[in-house]
Coordinates of C-alpha atoms in Angstrom, one line a residue:
Chain A
M10 CA 69.8 -49.2 106.5
M11 CA 69.2 -45.8 105.2
V12 CA 72.5 -45.8 103.3
N13 CA 71.6 -49.1 101.7
S14 CA 68.3 -48.1 100.5
E15 CA 69.8 -44.9 99.1
N16 CA 72.4 -46.9 97.2
R17 CA 69.9 -49.2 95.8
K18 CA 67.8 -46.3 94.6
A19 CA 70.9 -44.7 93.0
N20 CA 71.8 -48.0 91.3
K21 CA 68.3 -48.4 89.9
F22 CA 68.4 -44.8 88.6
N23 CA 71.8 -45.5 86.9
T24 CA 70.7 -48.6 85.1
K25 CA 67.5 -46.9 83.9
G26 CA 68.8 -43.5 83.1
N27 CA 72.4 -44.2 82.0
W28 CA 71.8 -44.5 78.4
F29 CA 69.6 -41.5 78.3
V30 CA 72.1 -39.3 80.1
I31 CA 74.9 -40.4 77.8
I32 CA 72.8 -39.7 74.7
V33 CA 72.0 -36.2 76.0
I34 CA 75.7 -35.4 76.8
V35 CA 76.9 -36.6 73.4
S36 CA 74.3 -34.8 71.5
F37 CA 75.2 -31.6 73.4
L38 CA 78.9 -32.2 72.6
L39 CA 78.2 -33.0 68.9
F40 CA 75.7 -30.2 68.3
P41 CA 78.1 -27.4 67.1
L42 CA 79.9 -29.9 64.9
V43 CA 76.7 -30.9 63.1
I44 CA 75.1 -27.5 62.9
K45 CA 77.4 -25.0 61.5
N46 CA 75.1 -22.1 61.8
D47 CA 76.5 -19.4 64.2
Y48 CA 73.1 -18.0 64.9
I49 CA 71.6 -21.3 66.1
I50 CA 74.7 -21.9 68.2
D51 CA 74.2 -18.5 69.8
V52 CA 70.6 -19.4 70.6
A53 CA 71.9 -22.5 72.2
F54 CA 74.3 -20.4 74.2
F55 CA 71.6 -18.3 75.5
F56 CA 69.7 -21.5 76.3
G57 CA 72.7 -22.3 78.4
I58 CA 72.6 -18.9 80.2
Y59 CA 68.9 -19.4 81.0
T60 CA 69.6 -23.0 82.2
L61 CA 72.3 -21.7 84.5
L62 CA 70.1 -19.0 85.9
G63 CA 67.3 -21.5 86.1
L64 CA 69.4 -23.9 88.1
S65 CA 70.3 -21.1 90.5
L66 CA 66.7 -20.1 91.0
N67 CA 65.8 -23.7 91.4
I68 CA 67.9 -23.9 94.6
V69 CA 65.8 -21.1 96.2
L70 CA 62.4 -21.8 94.7
G71 CA 62.5 -25.4 93.8
E72 CA 64.4 -26.9 96.7
V73 CA 63.4 -24.7 99.6
G74 CA 60.1 -23.3 98.1
L75 CA 61.0 -19.6 98.8
F76 CA 59.3 -17.2 96.4
D77 CA 62.1 -15.2 94.7
L78 CA 60.9 -12.8 92.0
G79 CA 64.1 -10.6 92.1
H80 CA 66.6 -13.3 91.1
M81 CA 67.9 -11.3 88.2
G82 CA 69.3 -8.8 90.7
F83 CA 71.9 -11.3 91.8
A84 CA 72.9 -12.0 88.3
A85 CA 73.2 -8.2 87.8
I86 CA 75.6 -8.0 90.8
G87 CA 77.8 -10.7 89.3
A88 CA 77.6 -9.1 85.8
Y89 CA 78.5 -5.6 87.0
T90 CA 81.1 -6.8 89.3
T91 CA 82.9 -8.5 86.4
A92 CA 82.3 -5.5 84.0
I93 CA 83.6 -2.9 86.4
L94 CA 86.6 -4.8 87.7
N95 CA 87.6 -6.0 84.2
T96 CA 87.2 -2.6 82.5
T97 CA 88.8 -0.4 85.2
F98 CA 91.5 -2.7 86.6
G99 CA 92.0 -5.1 83.7
I100 CA 91.6 -8.2 85.9
P101 CA 91.2 -11.3 83.7
V102 CA 87.5 -12.4 83.4
L103 CA 88.2 -16.0 84.4
V104 CA 89.7 -14.8 87.7
L105 CA 86.5 -12.8 88.2
I106 CA 84.2 -15.8 88.1
P107 CA 84.7 -16.7 91.8
V108 CA 84.8 -12.9 92.6
S109 CA 81.4 -12.4 91.1
A110 CA 80.1 -15.4 92.8
I111 CA 81.3 -14.2 96.2
A112 CA 80.1 -10.6 95.5
A113 CA 76.6 -11.9 94.7
A114 CA 76.7 -14.3 97.7
I115 CA 77.7 -11.6 100.2
F116 CA 75.1 -9.3 98.8
A117 CA 72.4 -12.0 99.2
Y118 CA 73.5 -12.7 102.7
L119 CA 73.4 -9.0 103.7
V120 CA 70.1 -8.3 102.0
C121 CA 68.3 -11.6 102.9
S122 CA 69.3 -12.0 106.5
P123 CA 66.9 -9.2 107.8
I124 CA 63.9 -10.4 105.6
I125 CA 64.3 -14.2 105.7
H126 CA 61.6 -14.6 108.4
L127 CA 58.9 -13.2 106.0
K128 CA 56.4 -15.7 104.7
G129 CA 55.3 -16.6 101.1
D130 CA 53.9 -13.6 99.3
Y131 CA 55.5 -11.1 101.6
L132 CA 59.0 -12.5 100.9
C133 CA 58.0 -12.4 97.2
I134 CA 57.3 -8.7 97.1
V135 CA 60.5 -8.0 99.1
T136 CA 62.6 -9.8 96.5
I137 CA 60.7 -7.9 93.8
G138 CA 61.6 -4.7 95.6
M139 CA 65.2 -5.8 96.0
G140 CA 65.5 -6.6 92.3
E141 CA 64.0 -3.3 91.3
I142 CA 66.3 -1.4 93.8
I143 CA 69.3 -3.0 92.2
R144 CA 68.1 -2.2 88.6
L145 CA 67.2 1.4 89.4
T146 CA 70.4 2.0 91.3
L147 CA 72.4 0.6 88.3
L148 CA 70.3 2.9 86.0
N149 CA 71.2 6.0 88.0
N150 CA 75.0 5.5 87.8
P151 CA 76.1 5.7 91.4
F152 CA 79.6 7.2 91.8
G153 CA 80.0 7.1 88.0
L154 CA 80.6 3.4 88.2
T155 CA 77.8 1.7 86.3
G156 CA 77.4 4.0 83.3
G157 CA 73.7 4.6 83.8
P158 CA 71.3 3.4 81.0
N159 CA 74.2 2.7 78.6
G160 CA 75.8 0.3 80.9
V161 CA 79.5 -0.8 81.0
F162 CA 81.0 -1.9 77.8
G163 CA 84.4 -3.2 76.5
I164 CA 84.5 -6.4 78.7
C165 CA 87.3 -8.7 77.6
F166 CA 86.8 -12.3 76.4
P167 CA 87.6 -15.1 78.8
S168 CA 91.2 -16.3 78.2
I169 CA 94.0 -18.3 79.7
G170 CA 97.0 -16.1 78.8
N171 CA 97.3 -16.4 75.0
L172 CA 96.9 -20.1 75.1
L173 CA 93.1 -20.3 74.9
V174 CA 90.9 -17.3 74.1
I175 CA 87.3 -17.9 74.1
D176 CA 86.1 -15.6 71.3
S177 CA 83.9 -17.5 68.8
C178 CA 80.3 -18.7 69.2
V179 CA 81.4 -22.4 69.2
K180 CA 83.9 -21.8 72.0
F181 CA 81.4 -19.9 74.0
Y182 CA 79.0 -22.7 73.5
Y183 CA 81.4 -25.3 75.0
Y184 CA 82.5 -22.9 77.7
I185 CA 79.0 -22.4 79.1
W186 CA 77.9 -26.0 78.7
I187 CA 81.0 -27.4 80.4
I188 CA 80.3 -25.0 83.3
I189 CA 76.7 -26.2 83.4
G190 CA 77.8 -29.8 83.4
L191 CA 80.0 -29.3 86.4
T192 CA 77.2 -27.3 88.1
V193 CA 74.7 -30.1 87.6
I194 CA 77.1 -32.7 89.0
A195 CA 77.5 -30.5 92.1
L196 CA 73.8 -29.9 92.4
I197 CA 73.0 -33.6 92.2
R198 CA 75.5 -34.2 95.0
L199 CA 73.9 -31.4 96.9
Q200 CA 70.4 -32.7 96.4
N201 CA 71.4 -36.0 98.0
S202 CA 73.3 -34.5 100.9
R203 CA 72.2 -33.6 104.3
I204 CA 71.7 -30.0 103.1
G205 CA 69.5 -31.0 100.3
R206 CA 67.2 -33.2 102.5
A207 CA 67.0 -30.4 105.1
W208 CA 66.0 -28.0 102.3
N209 CA 63.2 -30.3 101.0
Y210 CA 62.0 -30.8 104.5
V211 CA 61.7 -27.1 105.0
R212 CA 59.8 -26.8 101.8
E213 CA 57.3 -29.6 102.7
D214 CA 56.7 -28.5 106.2
V215 CA 58.4 -25.6 107.9
I216 CA 57.0 -26.2 111.4
A217 CA 57.8 -30.0 111.4
A218 CA 61.3 -29.2 110.1
E219 CA 61.9 -26.8 112.9
A220 CA 60.5 -29.2 115.4
S221 CA 62.9 -31.9 114.4
G222 CA 65.9 -29.7 115.0
I223 CA 66.5 -28.1 111.5
D224 CA 67.8 -24.6 111.7
V225 CA 65.3 -23.2 109.3
R226 CA 66.7 -19.7 109.1
Y227 CA 70.2 -21.0 108.4
Y228 CA 69.1 -23.4 105.6
K229 CA 66.9 -20.7 104.0
L230 CA 69.8 -18.2 104.0
L231 CA 72.2 -20.9 102.7
A232 CA 69.9 -21.5 99.7
F233 CA 69.8 -17.8 99.0
V234 CA 73.6 -17.5 99.2
I235 CA 74.3 -20.5 97.0
G236 CA 71.6 -19.6 94.5
A237 CA 72.9 -16.0 94.3
A238 CA 76.5 -17.2 93.9
L239 CA 75.4 -19.4 90.9
A240 CA 73.5 -16.5 89.5
G241 CA 76.6 -14.3 89.9
V242 CA 78.6 -16.8 87.8
A243 CA 75.8 -16.7 85.1
G244 CA 76.0 -12.9 85.2
N245 CA 79.8 -13.1 84.6
I246 CA 79.4 -15.4 81.6
Y247 CA 76.6 -13.2 80.2
A248 CA 78.7 -10.1 80.5
T249 CA 81.7 -11.7 78.8
K250 CA 79.6 -12.9 76.0
L251 CA 77.8 -9.7 75.2
M252 CA 80.8 -7.6 76.2
I253 CA 78.4 -5.1 77.5
V254 CA 76.1 -5.1 80.6
S255 CA 73.1 -2.7 80.9
P256 CA 70.3 -2.4 83.4
E257 CA 67.6 -3.4 80.8
S258 CA 68.9 -7.0 80.9
F259 CA 67.9 -7.4 84.5
T260 CA 64.2 -6.4 84.6
F261 CA 61.4 -7.7 86.7
M262 CA 60.1 -9.4 83.5
E263 CA 63.4 -11.4 83.2
S264 CA 63.0 -12.5 86.9
C265 CA 59.4 -13.6 86.0
L266 CA 60.8 -15.6 83.1
L267 CA 63.2 -17.4 85.5
F268 CA 60.3 -18.2 87.8
C269 CA 58.5 -19.7 84.9
I270 CA 61.5 -21.8 83.8
V271 CA 61.5 -23.5 87.2
L272 CA 57.7 -24.0 87.4
I273 CA 57.4 -25.1 83.7
G274 CA 60.0 -27.8 84.3
G275 CA 58.9 -28.8 87.7
M276 CA 59.9 -27.6 91.2
G277 CA 63.2 -28.8 92.3
S278 CA 63.8 -30.9 89.2
I279 CA 67.2 -30.5 87.5
P280 CA 66.1 -32.0 84.1
G281 CA 62.9 -29.8 84.4
V282 CA 65.1 -26.6 84.4
F283 CA 66.6 -27.7 81.1
I284 CA 63.1 -28.2 79.6
G285 CA 61.9 -24.9 81.0
A286 CA 64.9 -23.0 79.8
A287 CA 64.6 -24.6 76.4
A288 CA 61.0 -23.5 76.2
I289 CA 61.8 -19.9 77.1
S290 CA 64.8 -19.6 74.8
F291 CA 63.7 -21.6 71.8
F292 CA 60.0 -20.7 71.7
P293 CA 60.4 -17.1 70.5
E294 CA 62.9 -18.4 67.8
I295 CA 60.6 -21.1 66.5
F296 CA 57.7 -18.8 66.2
Q297 CA 59.7 -16.0 64.7
A298 CA 57.6 -16.2 61.5
F299 CA 54.6 -15.0 63.4
A300 CA 56.6 -11.8 64.3
Q301 CA 54.4 -9.8 66.7
Y302 CA 52.1 -12.7 67.5
R303 CA 54.8 -14.8 69.0
M304 CA 54.7 -13.5 72.6
L305 CA 51.0 -13.7 72.4
I306 CA 51.2 -17.4 71.5
F307 CA 53.8 -17.8 74.3
G308 CA 51.5 -16.4 76.9
A309 CA 48.6 -18.7 75.8
V310 CA 51.0 -21.7 75.8
M311 CA 52.0 -20.9 79.4
V312 CA 48.3 -21.0 80.4
I313 CA 47.5 -24.3 78.5
M314 CA 50.7 -26.0 79.8
M315 CA 49.5 -25.3 83.3
M316 CA 46.2 -26.8 82.6
F317 CA 47.5 -30.1 81.5
R318 CA 50.8 -30.4 83.5
P319 CA 50.4 -28.3 86.6
G320 CA 53.4 -30.1 88.2
G321 CA 55.7 -29.2 85.4
A322 CA 57.1 -31.0 82.3
W323 CA 59.5 -33.2 84.2
P324 CA 58.5 -33.3 87.9
R325 CA 61.1 -34.4 90.4
Q326 CA 61.2 -38.1 91.0
R327 CA 60.1 -39.0 94.5
G328 CA 60.1 -42.1 96.7
K329 CA 57.0 -44.2 97.0
I330 CA 55.6 -42.4 99.9
Q331 CA 55.7 -39.0 98.2
T332 CA 54.1 -39.9 95.0
E333 CA 51.5 -37.1 95.4
S334 CA 52.1 -33.9 93.6
I335 CA 54.5 -31.8 95.6
I336 CA 52.7 -28.7 94.8
I337 CA 49.5 -29.6 96.5
R338 CA 51.6 -30.5 99.6
A339 CA 53.5 -27.2 99.4
E340 CA 50.2 -25.4 99.3
K341 CA 48.8 -27.2 102.3
S342 CA 51.9 -26.6 104.4
E343 CA 51.5 -22.7 104.5
I344 CA 54.2 -21.4 102.2
Chain B
M9 CA 54.7 25.5 101.8
K10 CA 53.0 25.9 98.4
L11 CA 55.2 23.2 97.0
I12 CA 54.4 20.7 99.9
V13 CA 50.6 21.2 99.4
E14 CA 50.9 20.7 95.5
Q15 CA 53.1 17.7 95.9
L16 CA 50.8 16.2 98.5
L17 CA 47.9 16.6 96.2
N18 CA 49.9 15.1 93.3
G19 CA 50.8 12.2 95.6
L20 CA 47.3 11.7 96.6
T21 CA 46.2 11.5 93.0
I22 CA 48.8 9.0 92.1
G23 CA 48.0 7.2 95.3
S24 CA 44.4 7.0 94.5
F25 CA 45.2 5.2 91.1
Y26 CA 47.3 2.8 93.1
S27 CA 44.5 2.3 95.6
L28 CA 42.0 1.5 92.9
I29 CA 44.2 -1.0 91.3
A30 CA 45.3 -2.4 94.6
L31 CA 41.7 -3.1 95.6
G32 CA 41.5 -5.6 92.8
Y33 CA 44.7 -7.4 93.8
S34 CA 43.5 -7.4 97.5
M35 CA 40.0 -8.8 96.8
V36 CA 41.3 -11.6 94.5
Y37 CA 44.1 -12.4 97.0
G38 CA 41.7 -12.5 99.9
V39 CA 39.3 -15.0 98.4
M40 CA 41.5 -17.0 96.0
K41 CA 45.0 -16.6 97.6
L42 CA 46.3 -15.9 94.2
I43 CA 48.6 -13.0 93.1
N44 CA 46.8 -12.0 90.0
F45 CA 49.6 -10.8 87.8
A46 CA 47.3 -10.1 84.9
H47 CA 45.6 -7.4 86.9
G48 CA 47.9 -4.6 85.7
D49 CA 46.9 -5.5 82.1
F50 CA 43.2 -5.2 82.9
F51 CA 44.1 -1.6 83.9
T52 CA 45.9 -1.1 80.6
F53 CA 43.0 -2.6 78.7
G54 CA 40.6 -0.2 80.4
S55 CA 42.8 2.7 79.5
Y56 CA 42.9 1.7 75.8
L57 CA 39.2 1.1 75.7
G58 CA 38.5 4.6 77.0
Y59 CA 41.0 6.1 74.6
T60 CA 39.2 4.3 71.7
L61 CA 35.9 5.6 72.8
L62 CA 37.1 9.1 73.1
V63 CA 39.0 9.4 69.8
M64 CA 36.7 7.1 67.8
G65 CA 34.8 8.8 64.9
T66 CA 36.7 12.1 65.3
A67 CA 35.7 12.4 69.0
F68 CA 32.1 11.4 68.5
A69 CA 31.5 10.7 72.1
T70 CA 32.8 14.1 73.2
S71 CA 30.8 16.0 70.6
T72 CA 27.5 14.3 71.5
L73 CA 27.9 13.9 75.3
G74 CA 30.0 17.0 76.0
V75 CA 33.6 16.9 77.5
W76 CA 32.5 15.6 80.9
G77 CA 29.9 13.2 79.5
G78 CA 32.6 11.8 77.2
M79 CA 35.0 11.1 80.0
I80 CA 32.2 9.5 82.0
A81 CA 31.2 7.3 79.2
A82 CA 34.9 6.4 78.7
M83 CA 35.2 5.3 82.3
L84 CA 31.9 3.3 82.1
V85 CA 32.9 1.5 78.9
A86 CA 36.4 0.9 80.5
A87 CA 34.9 -0.5 83.6
I88 CA 32.5 -2.8 81.7
G89 CA 35.1 -3.9 79.2
S90 CA 37.8 -4.7 81.9
G91 CA 35.2 -6.4 84.0
T92 CA 34.2 -8.7 81.2
L93 CA 37.8 -9.4 80.5
G94 CA 38.4 -10.2 84.1
I95 CA 35.6 -12.7 84.2
L96 CA 36.8 -14.3 80.9
V97 CA 40.4 -14.6 82.3
E98 CA 39.1 -16.2 85.5
R99 CA 37.0 -18.7 83.5
I100 CA 39.7 -19.6 81.0
A101 CA 43.0 -19.3 82.8
Y102 CA 42.3 -19.6 86.5
R103 CA 39.3 -21.8 87.2
P104 CA 40.7 -25.0 85.6
I105 CA 44.1 -24.6 87.2
Y106 CA 43.2 -23.3 90.6
P107 CA 42.5 -26.8 92.2
T108 CA 46.0 -28.0 91.4
G109 CA 47.7 -25.4 93.7
R110 CA 48.8 -21.9 93.8
L111 CA 52.2 -22.1 92.0
P112 CA 50.7 -23.3 88.6
A113 CA 48.2 -20.5 89.0
V114 CA 51.0 -18.0 89.3
V115 CA 52.5 -19.2 86.0
S116 CA 49.1 -19.2 84.4
A117 CA 48.6 -15.6 85.6
L118 CA 51.9 -14.5 84.1
G119 CA 50.9 -16.2 80.9
A120 CA 47.6 -14.4 80.9
S121 CA 49.4 -11.2 81.5
I122 CA 51.8 -11.7 78.6
F123 CA 48.9 -12.7 76.4
I124 CA 46.8 -9.7 77.2
Q125 CA 49.7 -7.2 76.9
N126 CA 50.6 -8.5 73.5
S127 CA 47.1 -8.6 72.4
I128 CA 46.8 -4.9 73.2
M129 CA 50.0 -4.4 71.3
V130 CA 48.6 -6.2 68.2
I131 CA 45.3 -4.4 68.3
W132 CA 46.4 -0.9 69.0
G133 CA 49.9 -0.9 67.9
A134 CA 53.2 -0.7 69.8
R135 CA 53.5 3.1 69.8
P136 CA 52.1 5.0 72.8
H137 CA 48.8 6.8 72.4
A138 CA 47.7 10.2 73.8
Y139 CA 44.4 11.4 75.3
T140 CA 44.5 14.7 73.2
S141 CA 43.4 18.1 74.6
E142 CA 40.4 18.2 72.4
V143 CA 38.7 15.3 74.3
V144 CA 40.4 16.2 77.7
P145 CA 40.9 19.9 78.1
D146 CA 42.8 21.4 81.0
Y147 CA 41.0 23.6 83.5
I148 CA 43.8 25.3 85.5
M149 CA 42.5 27.2 88.6
N150 CA 44.1 29.4 91.1
I151 CA 43.2 28.6 94.7
F152 CA 45.0 30.6 97.4
G153 CA 47.8 31.0 94.9
L154 CA 48.1 27.3 94.2
R155 CA 47.8 26.2 90.5
I156 CA 45.5 23.3 90.5
N157 CA 44.0 21.4 87.6
L158 CA 40.3 20.9 88.0
L159 CA 40.6 17.4 86.4
Q160 CA 42.9 16.4 89.3
I161 CA 40.2 17.4 91.9
I162 CA 37.6 15.5 90.0
I163 CA 39.7 12.4 89.6
L164 CA 40.5 12.5 93.4
A165 CA 36.9 13.0 94.3
L166 CA 35.7 10.2 91.9
S167 CA 38.2 7.7 93.2
F168 CA 37.4 8.4 96.8
F169 CA 33.8 8.1 96.0
L170 CA 34.4 4.6 94.3
M171 CA 36.5 3.5 97.2
G172 CA 33.8 4.7 99.7
V173 CA 31.1 2.7 97.8
L174 CA 33.2 -0.4 97.8
Y175 CA 34.1 0.0 101.4
Y176 CA 30.3 0.3 102.3
V177 CA 29.5 -2.8 100.2
I178 CA 32.2 -4.9 101.7
Q179 CA 31.9 -3.7 105.3
K180 CA 28.1 -3.0 105.7
T181 CA 26.1 -5.3 103.5
T182 CA 25.2 -9.0 103.8
F183 CA 26.9 -9.6 100.5
G184 CA 30.0 -7.9 101.7
A185 CA 30.0 -10.1 104.9
A186 CA 29.8 -13.1 102.6
I187 CA 32.9 -12.0 100.7
R188 CA 34.8 -11.4 104.0
A189 CA 33.7 -14.8 105.3
S190 CA 35.0 -16.5 102.1
A191 CA 38.3 -14.6 102.5
L192 CA 38.7 -15.9 106.0
D193 CA 38.0 -19.5 105.1
R194 CA 36.6 -20.5 101.8
E195 CA 35.6 -24.1 102.7
T196 CA 33.8 -23.3 105.9
A197 CA 32.1 -20.3 104.1
A198 CA 30.9 -22.7 101.4
L199 CA 29.5 -25.1 104.1
M200 CA 27.6 -22.2 105.6
G201 CA 25.7 -21.8 102.3
I202 CA 27.6 -19.0 100.7
N203 CA 27.8 -19.3 97.0
I204 CA 31.6 -19.1 96.4
K205 CA 31.2 -19.2 92.6
L206 CA 29.1 -16.0 92.7
I207 CA 31.6 -14.4 95.1
I208 CA 34.5 -15.3 92.7
F209 CA 32.5 -13.9 89.8
F210 CA 31.8 -10.7 91.6
I211 CA 35.4 -10.0 92.7
F212 CA 36.7 -10.8 89.2
A213 CA 34.2 -8.4 87.7
L214 CA 34.6 -5.6 90.2
G215 CA 38.4 -5.7 90.7
P216 CA 39.2 -5.2 87.0
A217 CA 36.4 -2.8 86.6
L218 CA 37.9 -0.5 89.2
G219 CA 41.3 -1.1 87.5
G220 CA 39.8 -0.2 84.1
T221 CA 38.4 3.1 85.6
A222 CA 41.8 3.9 87.0
G223 CA 43.2 3.3 83.6
V224 CA 41.0 5.9 82.0
M225 CA 41.8 8.3 84.9
V226 CA 45.6 7.8 84.3
G227 CA 45.0 8.6 80.7
I228 CA 43.2 11.8 81.6
Y229 CA 45.8 12.8 84.2
Y230 CA 49.0 11.9 82.3
R231 CA 47.5 11.9 78.7
K232 CA 50.1 9.4 77.5
I233 CA 49.3 5.6 77.6
S234 CA 51.3 2.7 76.4
F235 CA 50.7 -1.0 76.3
I236 CA 53.4 -1.9 78.8
M237 CA 52.4 0.5 81.5
G238 CA 50.3 -2.3 83.2
W239 CA 53.5 -3.9 84.6
N240 CA 54.7 -0.8 86.3
Y241 CA 51.4 0.2 87.7
G242 CA 50.6 -3.4 88.6
L243 CA 53.9 -3.7 90.4
K244 CA 53.3 -0.5 92.4
A245 CA 49.8 -1.4 93.2
F246 CA 50.8 -4.8 94.4
T247 CA 53.5 -3.2 96.5
A248 CA 50.7 -1.0 97.9
T249 CA 48.6 -4.0 98.7
I250 CA 51.4 -5.7 100.7
L251 CA 52.3 -2.3 102.4
G252 CA 48.8 -2.0 103.7
G253 CA 48.3 -5.6 104.5
I254 CA 47.1 -8.1 101.8
G255 CA 43.6 -9.3 101.9
N256 CA 41.8 -6.4 103.6
I257 CA 40.1 -3.6 101.8
H258 CA 41.1 -0.6 103.9
G259 CA 44.7 -1.8 103.9
A260 CA 44.8 -1.6 100.0
M261 CA 43.3 1.8 100.1
I262 CA 45.6 3.3 102.7
G263 CA 48.6 1.4 101.3
G264 CA 48.0 3.0 97.8
L265 CA 47.6 6.5 99.2
I266 CA 50.7 6.1 101.4
L267 CA 52.7 4.8 98.5
G268 CA 51.6 7.7 96.2
V269 CA 52.4 10.3 98.8
L270 CA 55.8 8.6 99.5
E271 CA 56.7 8.6 95.8
M272 CA 55.9 12.3 95.4
L273 CA 57.8 13.3 98.6
G274 CA 60.7 11.1 97.5
S275 CA 60.9 12.7 94.1
T276 CA 60.7 16.2 95.7
Y277 CA 63.0 15.8 98.6
V278 CA 65.3 12.8 97.9
S279 CA 65.8 12.7 94.2
T280 CA 63.5 12.1 91.1
A281 CA 65.8 9.4 89.8
Y282 CA 65.8 7.5 93.1
K283 CA 62.1 7.9 93.9
D284 CA 61.2 4.2 93.3
V285 CA 64.3 3.1 95.2
F286 CA 63.0 5.1 98.1
V287 CA 59.5 3.6 97.9
F288 CA 60.9 0.1 97.8
L289 CA 63.2 0.8 100.7
V290 CA 60.3 2.0 102.8
L291 CA 58.3 -1.1 101.9
I292 CA 61.2 -3.4 103.0
L293 CA 61.7 -1.5 106.2
V294 CA 58.0 -1.6 107.0
L295 CA 58.0 -5.4 106.3
I296 CA 61.0 -6.0 108.4
F297 CA 59.3 -4.6 111.5
R298 CA 55.7 -5.4 110.6
P299 CA 55.9 -8.6 108.6
T300 CA 52.2 -8.5 107.7
G301 CA 52.0 -4.9 106.5
I302 CA 50.7 -1.7 108.2
L303 CA 47.1 -2.9 108.8
G304 CA 47.7 -6.6 108.4
E305 CA 46.5 -8.9 111.1
K306 CA 48.7 -11.4 112.7
I307 CA 48.0 -14.8 111.5
A308 CA 48.4 -17.8 113.9
E309 CA 50.6 -20.6 112.7
K310 CA 48.7 -23.7 111.8
V311 CA 50.4 -27.1 112.1

């Protein structure tokens, strides 16, 4: 019965959204062939980085509703793991992708397990504190590993032997967007799985979820671990693109921007993350003519956006019963 | 021994800045259940307003009102200016969004913060400014062999006085009781005839006003101000609010003072570079064992 209705829903979605999805994928593939400007392709690459980071935060904030304002810290762990292992031991960068992911995930598990019982704003401040501790520690060059304010530089390009070296803007563009494509497929599978449903249940009503036998602590930790692992991957790609990592890339401000990506797009919505990331990365470029006024306009737009679409630009599609705005529910159910 | 006393005094001074800013966070959170991310920027705005008044017209304020009069005028102007800004931000950025839930309000607050911060940059320029020694001279004194700046004592006394007044208003007057009632339960308080709009107006005027005053004090104490300092002080003050227990007035005051002293002790006895790490570690440890802060009350779970 349940399987049937789900299948039907999936089919309906496919017939409606098929063409749209294909058009989006094709336009992403053709983009660098049509536009030959390296600068714009680079902007699109950073749009990709923000999308990947947004997707990783979306697991924690969007799916489970945990306030995480220190998410850049996980990306920093991934980036520095890559940077240090690559520059000192010469391990290929592609091999380090899973290593970064695991490092960030283990870190998230160790740090989050004692604090996971905190509620709402208390969890929020602890994650801020965690992000700041990571940034300040990196800044202070512990054991001479992180290079202090200058960071670690001289990271290699990703390569498979000499067959394929990812060294140009266009190659990096395809590199990140292929990874995002794979991630999105995995995340959609995850959303429809038992884990995804448990996450959403925890977000909507913690006490009811616990009462119906969901191990709330386990699922919250799982969200942090998976989100951190994905952020670690994003950190790895970021490090290889810039060839340098420094603490100033992982500030509290950046974590706030990630938070905004998820909320501008719509909590728990994967297409929403794309919109939010596009807003964050393209907006300053479009308004470059206004120079010093652009961030001012950006702030004003954020306020106006929330006035007219408080649920985000592309809120998550819900079943008939849950047509109400999820945010109002989330508020009622004691975050 | 001398070092400990001096550092304790420095810590209390910094702590009193954090307390004054934290009070704004705490009051707004208590009634609105909103983390007001723009609050740190009200503080910066106050600091710049005070700076402008003091240096304007080749220190006109100082030459007519005297050194002390100039500083007091700067604080008053900063308080009024920041208070007005707070009311405006509430009207424009929070009131229309608040009914839709607290997460959109967080984004809106971040947007307002970015907007104010960059407005300050556009108006006053990106370079840091200084409260020069013509308008804020030093008065170094020797008390029992301790070198103490008189300004520091005055700042401490003034901030304790302001906190005392606020504590009296919130805890002892009828209006304060109305504020506490609306923090406890907004809807029921409104049903009992409490004018919630007036309360919100009041907290959004008073919180930023205290923050703006703290901004001038920071200018007087450190002399250097910059348009991005609101983030750092806001973050610390928010930490102080949580450390003390969010939503109650004495929690914010004590949290701020503890944070300031911890920061100073950390930089003296642990390491200057790791002082903020030390502060945040203490915060996390406190929250692990007391999930609602040092003075926070345990809230029963509602189904």
